[in-house]
mmCIF file of C-alpha atoms and ligand atoms in Angstrom:
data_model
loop_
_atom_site.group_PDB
_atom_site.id
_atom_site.type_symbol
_atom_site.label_atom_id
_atom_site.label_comp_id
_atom_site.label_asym_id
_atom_site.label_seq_id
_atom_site.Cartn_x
_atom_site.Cartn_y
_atom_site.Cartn_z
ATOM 1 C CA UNK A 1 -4.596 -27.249 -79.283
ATOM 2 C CA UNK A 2 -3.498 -29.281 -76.330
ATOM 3 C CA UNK A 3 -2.763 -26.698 -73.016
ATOM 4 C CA UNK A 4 0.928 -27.663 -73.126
ATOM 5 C CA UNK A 5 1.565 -26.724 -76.598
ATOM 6 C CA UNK A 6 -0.778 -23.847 -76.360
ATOM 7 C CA UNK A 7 1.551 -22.686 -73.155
ATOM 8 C CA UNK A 8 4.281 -23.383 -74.285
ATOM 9 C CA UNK A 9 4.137 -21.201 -77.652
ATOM 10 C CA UNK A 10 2.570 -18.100 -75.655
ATOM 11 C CA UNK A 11 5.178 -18.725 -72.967
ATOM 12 C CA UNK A 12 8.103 -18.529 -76.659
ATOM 13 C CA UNK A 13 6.276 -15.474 -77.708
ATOM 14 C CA UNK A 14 5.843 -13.748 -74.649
ATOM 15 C CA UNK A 15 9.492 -13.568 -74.253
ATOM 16 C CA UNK A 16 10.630 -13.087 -77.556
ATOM 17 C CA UNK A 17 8.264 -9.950 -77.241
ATOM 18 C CA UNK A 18 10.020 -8.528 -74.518
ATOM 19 C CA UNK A 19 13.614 -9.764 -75.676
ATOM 20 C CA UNK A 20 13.788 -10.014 -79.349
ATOM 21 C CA UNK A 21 17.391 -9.387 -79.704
ATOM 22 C CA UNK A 22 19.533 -12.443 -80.435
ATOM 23 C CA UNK A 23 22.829 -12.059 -78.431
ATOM 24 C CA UNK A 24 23.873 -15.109 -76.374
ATOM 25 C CA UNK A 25 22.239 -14.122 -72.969
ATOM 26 C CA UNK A 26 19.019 -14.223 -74.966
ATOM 27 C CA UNK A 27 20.131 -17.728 -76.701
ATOM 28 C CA UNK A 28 20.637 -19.113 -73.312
ATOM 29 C CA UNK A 29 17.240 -18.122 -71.689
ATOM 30 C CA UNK A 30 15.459 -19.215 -74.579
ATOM 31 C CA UNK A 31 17.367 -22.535 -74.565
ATOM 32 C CA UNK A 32 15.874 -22.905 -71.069
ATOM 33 C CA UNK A 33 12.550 -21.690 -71.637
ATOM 34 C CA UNK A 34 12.312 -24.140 -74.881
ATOM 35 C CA UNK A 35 13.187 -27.207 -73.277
ATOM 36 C CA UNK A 36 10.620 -29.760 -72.298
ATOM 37 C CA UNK A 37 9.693 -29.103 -69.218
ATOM 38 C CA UNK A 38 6.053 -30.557 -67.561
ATOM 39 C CA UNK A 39 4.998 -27.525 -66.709
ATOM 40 C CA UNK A 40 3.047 -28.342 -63.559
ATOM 41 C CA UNK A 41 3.459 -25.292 -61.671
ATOM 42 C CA UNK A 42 1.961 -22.670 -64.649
ATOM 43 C CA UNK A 43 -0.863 -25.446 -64.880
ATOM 44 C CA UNK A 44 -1.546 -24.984 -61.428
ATOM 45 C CA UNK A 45 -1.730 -21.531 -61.389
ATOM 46 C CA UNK A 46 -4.159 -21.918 -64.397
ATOM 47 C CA UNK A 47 -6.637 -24.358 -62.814
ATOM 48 C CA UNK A 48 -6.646 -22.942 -59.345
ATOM 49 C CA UNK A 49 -7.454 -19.362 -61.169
ATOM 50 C CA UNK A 50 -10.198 -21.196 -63.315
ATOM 51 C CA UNK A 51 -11.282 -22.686 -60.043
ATOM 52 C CA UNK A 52 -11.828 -18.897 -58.282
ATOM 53 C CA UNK A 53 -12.825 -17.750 -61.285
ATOM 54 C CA UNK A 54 -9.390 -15.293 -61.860
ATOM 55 C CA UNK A 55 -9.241 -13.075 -65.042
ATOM 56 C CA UNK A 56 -7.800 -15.735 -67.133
ATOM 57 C CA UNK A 57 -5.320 -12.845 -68.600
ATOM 58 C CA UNK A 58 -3.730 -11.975 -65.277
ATOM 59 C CA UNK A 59 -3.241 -16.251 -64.769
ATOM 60 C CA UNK A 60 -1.278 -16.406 -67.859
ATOM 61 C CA UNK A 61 0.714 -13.824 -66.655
ATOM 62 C CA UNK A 62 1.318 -15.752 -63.026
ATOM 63 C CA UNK A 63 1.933 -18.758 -65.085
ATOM 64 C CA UNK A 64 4.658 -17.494 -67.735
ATOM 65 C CA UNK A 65 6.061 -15.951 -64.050
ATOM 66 C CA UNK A 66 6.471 -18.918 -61.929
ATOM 67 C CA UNK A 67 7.644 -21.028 -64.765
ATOM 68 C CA UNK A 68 10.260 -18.576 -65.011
ATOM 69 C CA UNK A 69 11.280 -18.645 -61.540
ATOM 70 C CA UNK A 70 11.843 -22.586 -61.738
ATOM 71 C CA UNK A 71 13.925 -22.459 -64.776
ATOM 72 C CA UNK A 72 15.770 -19.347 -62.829
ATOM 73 C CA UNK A 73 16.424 -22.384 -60.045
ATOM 74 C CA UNK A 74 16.572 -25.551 -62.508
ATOM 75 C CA UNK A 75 19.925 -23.533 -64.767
ATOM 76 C CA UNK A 76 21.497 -22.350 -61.585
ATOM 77 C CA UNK A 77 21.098 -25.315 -59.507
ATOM 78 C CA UNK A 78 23.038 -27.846 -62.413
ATOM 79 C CA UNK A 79 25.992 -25.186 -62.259
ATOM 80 C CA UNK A 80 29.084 -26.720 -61.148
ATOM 81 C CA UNK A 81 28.668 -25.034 -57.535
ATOM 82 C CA UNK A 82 25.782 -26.637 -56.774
ATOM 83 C CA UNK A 83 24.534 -29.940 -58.183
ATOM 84 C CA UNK A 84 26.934 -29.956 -61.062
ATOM 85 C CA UNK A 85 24.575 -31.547 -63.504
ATOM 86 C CA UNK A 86 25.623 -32.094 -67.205
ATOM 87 C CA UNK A 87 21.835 -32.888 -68.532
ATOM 88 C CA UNK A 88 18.144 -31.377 -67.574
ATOM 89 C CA UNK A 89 15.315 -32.482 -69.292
ATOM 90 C CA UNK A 90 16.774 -34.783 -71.502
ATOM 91 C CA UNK A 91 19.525 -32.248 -73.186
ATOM 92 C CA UNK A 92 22.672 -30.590 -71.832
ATOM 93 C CA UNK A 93 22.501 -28.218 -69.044
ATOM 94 C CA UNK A 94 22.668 -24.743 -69.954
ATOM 95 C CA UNK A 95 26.189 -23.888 -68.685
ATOM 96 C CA UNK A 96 27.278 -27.235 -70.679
ATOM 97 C CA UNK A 97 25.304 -25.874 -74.064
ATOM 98 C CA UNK A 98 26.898 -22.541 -73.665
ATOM 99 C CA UNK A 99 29.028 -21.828 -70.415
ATOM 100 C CA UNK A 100 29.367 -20.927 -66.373
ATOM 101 C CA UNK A 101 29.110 -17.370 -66.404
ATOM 102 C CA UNK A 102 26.494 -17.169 -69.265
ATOM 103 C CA UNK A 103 24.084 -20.271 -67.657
ATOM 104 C CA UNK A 104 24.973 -17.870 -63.932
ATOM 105 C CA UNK A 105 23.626 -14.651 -65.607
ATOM 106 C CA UNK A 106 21.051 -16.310 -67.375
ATOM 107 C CA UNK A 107 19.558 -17.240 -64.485
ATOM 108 C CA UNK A 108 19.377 -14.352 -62.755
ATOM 109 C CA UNK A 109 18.060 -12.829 -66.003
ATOM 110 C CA UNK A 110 15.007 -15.430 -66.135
ATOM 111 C CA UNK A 111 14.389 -14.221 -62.355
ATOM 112 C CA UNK A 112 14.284 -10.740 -63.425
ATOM 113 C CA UNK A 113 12.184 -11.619 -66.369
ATOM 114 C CA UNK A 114 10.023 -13.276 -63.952
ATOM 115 C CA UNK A 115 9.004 -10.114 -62.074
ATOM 116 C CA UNK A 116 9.236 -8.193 -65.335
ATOM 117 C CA UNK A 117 6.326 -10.367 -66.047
ATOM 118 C CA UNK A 118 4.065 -10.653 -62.562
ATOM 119 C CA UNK A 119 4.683 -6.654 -62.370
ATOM 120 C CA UNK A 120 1.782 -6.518 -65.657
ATOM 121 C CA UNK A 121 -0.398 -8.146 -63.241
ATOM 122 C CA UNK A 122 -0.775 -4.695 -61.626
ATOM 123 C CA UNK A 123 -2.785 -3.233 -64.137
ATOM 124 C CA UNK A 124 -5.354 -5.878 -64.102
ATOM 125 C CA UNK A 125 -5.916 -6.058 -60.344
ATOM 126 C CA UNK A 126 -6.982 -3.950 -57.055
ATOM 127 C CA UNK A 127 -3.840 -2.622 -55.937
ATOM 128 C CA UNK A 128 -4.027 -4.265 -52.549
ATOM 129 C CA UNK A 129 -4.725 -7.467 -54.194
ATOM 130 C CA UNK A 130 -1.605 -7.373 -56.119
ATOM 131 C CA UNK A 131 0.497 -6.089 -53.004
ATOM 132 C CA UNK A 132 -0.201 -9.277 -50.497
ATOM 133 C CA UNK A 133 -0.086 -11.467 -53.768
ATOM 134 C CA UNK A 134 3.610 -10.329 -54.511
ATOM 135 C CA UNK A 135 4.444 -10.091 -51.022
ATOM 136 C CA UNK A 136 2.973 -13.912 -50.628
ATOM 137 C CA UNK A 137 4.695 -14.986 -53.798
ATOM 138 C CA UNK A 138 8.704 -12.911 -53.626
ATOM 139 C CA UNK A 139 9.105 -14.738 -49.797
ATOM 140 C CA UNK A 140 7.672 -18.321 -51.349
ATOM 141 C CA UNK A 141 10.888 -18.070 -53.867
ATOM 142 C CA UNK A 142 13.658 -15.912 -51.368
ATOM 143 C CA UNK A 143 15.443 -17.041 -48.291
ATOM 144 C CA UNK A 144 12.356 -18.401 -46.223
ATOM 145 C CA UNK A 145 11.424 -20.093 -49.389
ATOM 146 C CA UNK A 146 12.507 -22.059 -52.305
ATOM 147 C CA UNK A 147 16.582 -20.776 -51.612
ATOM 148 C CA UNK A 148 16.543 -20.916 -48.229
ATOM 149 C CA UNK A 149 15.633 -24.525 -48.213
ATOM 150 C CA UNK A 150 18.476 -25.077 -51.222
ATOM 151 C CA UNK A 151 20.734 -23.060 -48.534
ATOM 152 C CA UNK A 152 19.287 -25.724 -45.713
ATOM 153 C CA UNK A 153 20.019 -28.390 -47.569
ATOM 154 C CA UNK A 154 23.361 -27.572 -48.389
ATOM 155 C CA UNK A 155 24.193 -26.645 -44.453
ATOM 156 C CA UNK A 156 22.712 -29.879 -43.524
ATOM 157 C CA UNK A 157 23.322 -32.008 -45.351
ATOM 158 C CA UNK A 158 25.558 -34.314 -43.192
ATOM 159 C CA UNK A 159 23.608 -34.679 -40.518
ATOM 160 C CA UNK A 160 19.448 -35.039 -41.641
ATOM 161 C CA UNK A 161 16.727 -36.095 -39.642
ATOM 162 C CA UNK A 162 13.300 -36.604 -40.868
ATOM 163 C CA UNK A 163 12.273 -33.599 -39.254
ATOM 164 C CA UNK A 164 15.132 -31.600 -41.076
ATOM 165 C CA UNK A 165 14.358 -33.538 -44.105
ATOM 166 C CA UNK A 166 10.540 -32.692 -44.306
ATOM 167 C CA UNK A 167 11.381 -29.263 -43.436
ATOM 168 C CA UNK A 168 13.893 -28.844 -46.364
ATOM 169 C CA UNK A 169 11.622 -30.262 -48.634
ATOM 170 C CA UNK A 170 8.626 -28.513 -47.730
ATOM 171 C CA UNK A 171 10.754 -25.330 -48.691
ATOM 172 C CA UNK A 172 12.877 -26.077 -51.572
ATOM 173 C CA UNK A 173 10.132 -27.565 -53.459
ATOM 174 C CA UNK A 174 6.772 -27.069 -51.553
ATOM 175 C CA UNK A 175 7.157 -22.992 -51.782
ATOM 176 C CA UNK A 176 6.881 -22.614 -54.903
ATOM 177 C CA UNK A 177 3.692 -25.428 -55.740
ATOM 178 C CA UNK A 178 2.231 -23.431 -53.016
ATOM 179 C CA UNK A 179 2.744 -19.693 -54.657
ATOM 180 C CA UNK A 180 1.561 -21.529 -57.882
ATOM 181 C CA UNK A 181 -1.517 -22.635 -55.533
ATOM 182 C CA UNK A 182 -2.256 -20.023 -53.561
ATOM 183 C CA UNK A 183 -0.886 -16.933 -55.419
ATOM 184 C CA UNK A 184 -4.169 -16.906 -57.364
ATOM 185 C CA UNK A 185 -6.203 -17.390 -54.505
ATOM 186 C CA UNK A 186 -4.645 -13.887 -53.246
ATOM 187 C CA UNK A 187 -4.769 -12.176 -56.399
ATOM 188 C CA UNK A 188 -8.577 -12.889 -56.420
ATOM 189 C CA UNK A 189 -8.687 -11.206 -52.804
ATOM 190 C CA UNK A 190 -9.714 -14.327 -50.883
ATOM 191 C CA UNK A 191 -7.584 -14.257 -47.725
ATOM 192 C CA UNK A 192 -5.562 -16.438 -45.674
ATOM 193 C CA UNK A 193 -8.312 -16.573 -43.529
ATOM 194 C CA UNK A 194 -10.883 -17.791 -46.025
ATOM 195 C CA UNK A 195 -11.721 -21.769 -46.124
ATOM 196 C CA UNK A 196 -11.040 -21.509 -49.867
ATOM 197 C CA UNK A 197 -7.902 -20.797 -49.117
ATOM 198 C CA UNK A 198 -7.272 -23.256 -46.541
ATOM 199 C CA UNK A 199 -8.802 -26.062 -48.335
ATOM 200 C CA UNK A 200 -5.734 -25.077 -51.494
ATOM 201 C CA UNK A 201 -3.445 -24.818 -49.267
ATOM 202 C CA UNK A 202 -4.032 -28.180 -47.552
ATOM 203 C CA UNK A 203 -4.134 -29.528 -51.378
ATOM 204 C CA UNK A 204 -0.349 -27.987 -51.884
ATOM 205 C CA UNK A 205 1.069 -29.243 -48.805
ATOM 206 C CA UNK A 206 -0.329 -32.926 -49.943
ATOM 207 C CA UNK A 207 1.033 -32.727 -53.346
ATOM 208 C CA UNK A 208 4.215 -31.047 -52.022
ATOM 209 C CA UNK A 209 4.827 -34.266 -49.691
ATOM 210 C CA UNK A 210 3.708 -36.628 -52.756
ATOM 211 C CA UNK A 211 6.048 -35.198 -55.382
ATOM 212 C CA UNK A 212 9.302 -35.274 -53.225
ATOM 213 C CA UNK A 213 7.433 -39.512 -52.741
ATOM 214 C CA UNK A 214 7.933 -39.752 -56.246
ATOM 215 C CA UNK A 215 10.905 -38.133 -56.544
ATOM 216 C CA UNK A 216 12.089 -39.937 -54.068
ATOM 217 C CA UNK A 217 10.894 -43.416 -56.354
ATOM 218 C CA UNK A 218 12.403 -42.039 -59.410
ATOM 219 C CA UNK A 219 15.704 -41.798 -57.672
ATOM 220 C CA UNK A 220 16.159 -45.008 -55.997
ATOM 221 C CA UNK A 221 15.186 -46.990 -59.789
ATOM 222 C CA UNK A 222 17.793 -44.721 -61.455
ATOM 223 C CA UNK A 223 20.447 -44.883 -59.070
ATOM 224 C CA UNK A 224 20.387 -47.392 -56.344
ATOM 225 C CA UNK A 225 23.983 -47.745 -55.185
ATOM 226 C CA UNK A 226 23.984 -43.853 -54.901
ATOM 227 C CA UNK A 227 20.370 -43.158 -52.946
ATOM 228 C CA UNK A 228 20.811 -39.736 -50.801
ATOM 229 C CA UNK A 229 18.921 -40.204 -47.189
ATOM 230 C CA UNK A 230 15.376 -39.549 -48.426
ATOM 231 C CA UNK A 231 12.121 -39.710 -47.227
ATOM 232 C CA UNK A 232 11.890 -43.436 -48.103
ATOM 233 C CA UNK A 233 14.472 -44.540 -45.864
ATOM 234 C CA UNK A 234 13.233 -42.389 -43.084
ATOM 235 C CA UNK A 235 9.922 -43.418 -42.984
ATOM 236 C CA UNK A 236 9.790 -47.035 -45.374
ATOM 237 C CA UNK A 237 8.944 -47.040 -48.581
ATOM 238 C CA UNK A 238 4.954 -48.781 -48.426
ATOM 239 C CA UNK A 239 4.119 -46.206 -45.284
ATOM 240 C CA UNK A 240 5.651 -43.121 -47.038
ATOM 241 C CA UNK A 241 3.893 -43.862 -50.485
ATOM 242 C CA UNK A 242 0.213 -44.865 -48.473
ATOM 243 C CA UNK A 243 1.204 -41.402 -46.950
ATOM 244 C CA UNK A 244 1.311 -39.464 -49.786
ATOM 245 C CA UNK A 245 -1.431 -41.187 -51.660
ATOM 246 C CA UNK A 246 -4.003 -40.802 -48.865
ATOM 247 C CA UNK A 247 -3.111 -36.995 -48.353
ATOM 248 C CA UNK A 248 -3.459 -36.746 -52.121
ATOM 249 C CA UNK A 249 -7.130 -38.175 -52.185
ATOM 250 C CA UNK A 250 -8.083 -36.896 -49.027
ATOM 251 C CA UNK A 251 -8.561 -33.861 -50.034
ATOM 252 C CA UNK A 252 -11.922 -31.638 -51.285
ATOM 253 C CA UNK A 253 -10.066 -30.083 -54.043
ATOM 254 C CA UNK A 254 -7.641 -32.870 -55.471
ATOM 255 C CA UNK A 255 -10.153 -33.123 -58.776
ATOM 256 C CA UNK A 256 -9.840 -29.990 -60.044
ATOM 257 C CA UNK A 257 -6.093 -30.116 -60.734
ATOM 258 C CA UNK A 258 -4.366 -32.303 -63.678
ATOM 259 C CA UNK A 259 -1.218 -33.058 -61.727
ATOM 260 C CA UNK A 260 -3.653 -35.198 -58.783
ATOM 261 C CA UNK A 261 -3.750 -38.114 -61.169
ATOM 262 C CA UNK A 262 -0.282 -37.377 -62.416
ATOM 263 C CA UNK A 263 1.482 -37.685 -59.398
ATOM 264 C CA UNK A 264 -1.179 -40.840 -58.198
ATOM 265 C CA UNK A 265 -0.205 -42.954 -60.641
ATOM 266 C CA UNK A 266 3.588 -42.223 -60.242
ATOM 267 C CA UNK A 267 3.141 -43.079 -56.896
ATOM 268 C CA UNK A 268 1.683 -46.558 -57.457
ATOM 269 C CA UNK A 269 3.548 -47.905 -60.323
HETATM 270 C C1 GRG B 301 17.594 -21.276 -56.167
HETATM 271 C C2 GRG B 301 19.565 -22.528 -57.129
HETATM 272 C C3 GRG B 301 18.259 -22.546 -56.438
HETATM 273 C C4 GRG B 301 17.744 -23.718 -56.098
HETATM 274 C C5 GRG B 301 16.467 -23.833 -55.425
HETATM 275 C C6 GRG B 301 14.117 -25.827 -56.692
HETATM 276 C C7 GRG B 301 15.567 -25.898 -56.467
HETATM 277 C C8 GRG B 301 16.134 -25.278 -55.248
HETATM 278 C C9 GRG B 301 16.367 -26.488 -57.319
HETATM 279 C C10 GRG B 301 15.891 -27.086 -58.556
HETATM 280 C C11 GRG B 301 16.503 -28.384 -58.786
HETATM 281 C C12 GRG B 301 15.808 -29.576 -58.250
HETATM 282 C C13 GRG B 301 16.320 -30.855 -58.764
HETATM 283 C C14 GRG B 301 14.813 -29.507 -57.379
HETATM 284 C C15 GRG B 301 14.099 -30.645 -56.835
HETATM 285 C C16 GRG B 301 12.698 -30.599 -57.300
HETATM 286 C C17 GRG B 301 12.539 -31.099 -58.665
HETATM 287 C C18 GRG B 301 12.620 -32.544 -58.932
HETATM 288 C C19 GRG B 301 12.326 -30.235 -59.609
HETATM 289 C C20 GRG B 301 11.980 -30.623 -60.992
HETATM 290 O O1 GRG B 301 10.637 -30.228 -61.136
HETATM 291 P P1 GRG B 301 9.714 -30.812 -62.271
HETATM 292 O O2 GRG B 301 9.591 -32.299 -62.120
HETATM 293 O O3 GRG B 301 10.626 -30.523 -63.528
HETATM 294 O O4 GRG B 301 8.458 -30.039 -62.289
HETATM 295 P P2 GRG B 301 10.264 -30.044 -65.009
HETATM 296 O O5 GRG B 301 11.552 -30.231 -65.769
HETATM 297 O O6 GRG B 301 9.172 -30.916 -65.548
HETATM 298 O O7 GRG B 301 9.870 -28.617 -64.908
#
């Protein structure tokens, strides 16, 4: 079996393990959790953690968790308070399927579920492992992380440079390609310190920079007339994409991970 369906069946088990009862809250996190999503940050966790050579059991784990956190972000950020989106991956948002309070709590359910899930790490790891791993990981996804560069965003918006830009970016979606990285990497008890280390995180700040590139691309196809200030207009579109591409490939550890090629050709289509 293919890793995506293979992921994405444990990832429908694992929860209906833990939650089997079907009330609404339930439907609505497994409506989330079912829909097709790439799944690039549990398959990053998985080949960084084949990569160091991680207890493949306690990467599952790390995986099912992070994908959790994004779908935490993905249903709240389409609410009606924030981007107001009606569709996500291809079929209604989840407060459109069901409604705004359920698609709010569901959310914060998935993020509690999320930590539910990294906390069985625990048993599988030296304690002081798992303690700078969680600490490394909870401040990737909390207010100098993934929300606090939503919060940024929203604060700034009017009045961007690139600086601001990069610096949004880097945080809203770079924190949490780098826990998916790196968390691993700290789990096995290689440090901060350790060139292993470095070298990954070098890789996630590349392919941070190169998906908001493509992102970026996607958004100016679908939507022209309505193009936010991006990196593309900052920078120009041929020097921004030769900017991501070469960070991509310049790298001693772009091979080992799926999304490299992924993201490359994106880039240059
Ligand atoms: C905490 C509410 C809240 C928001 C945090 C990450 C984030 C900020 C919001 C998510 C929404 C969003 C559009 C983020 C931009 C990054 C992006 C394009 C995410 C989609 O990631 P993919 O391409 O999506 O990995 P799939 O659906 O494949 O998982």
């Amino acid at each position: 079996m293919e890793w995506l369906d293979s992921f994405n069946n444990d990832l429908i088990s694992h929860f209906k393990t833990h939650y089997p009862q079907s009330n609404q809250l339930n439907a609505a996190m497994l409506y989330a959790l079912e829909s097709p999503g790439k799944r690039l940050r549990p398959r990053f966790v998985e080949e960084a953690s084949a990569y160091i050579k991680l207890d493949p059991k306690m990467a599952r784990l790390l995986a099912y968790s992070i994908e959790l956190v994004h779908l935490f972000s993905l249903v709240h950020d389409d609410l009606p308070c924030l981007d107001n989106d009606d569709f996500r991956r291809g079929l209604p948002t989840v407060h459109k399927k069901f409604d705004e309070p359920t698609a709010l709590l569901a959310g914060d359910a998935l993020l509690s579920f999320a930590f539910e899930t990294f906390s069985q790490i625990a048993l599988l790891t030296d304690p002081k492992n798992f303690s700078q791993a969680l600490r490394y990981y909870t401040r990737a996804i909390g207010s100098e992380g993934m929300i606090g560069g939503q919060t940024k965003e929203l604060e700034l918006s009017q009045d961007l440079d690139l600086e601001a830009l990069l610096k949004i970016q880097d945080l809203k979606t770079g924190a949490l390609f780098r826990a998916s990285i790196l968390t691993p990497f700290l789990l096995a008890g290689i440090s901060e310190n350790d060139s292993k280390f470095k070298d990954a995180q070098n890789y996630a700040n590349a392919f941070g920079f190169a998906f908001q590139i493509a992102d970026d691309l996607v958004d100016e196809k679908q939507d022209q007339a309505n193009a936010k200030k991006n990196i593309l207009i900052f920078m120009g579109r041929e020097k921004a994409v030769q900017l991501a591409t070469d960070r991509l490939m310049n790298n001693s550890i772009s091979s080992i991970f799926s999304a490299t090629q992924y993201l490359l050709q994106t880039l240059n289509q």
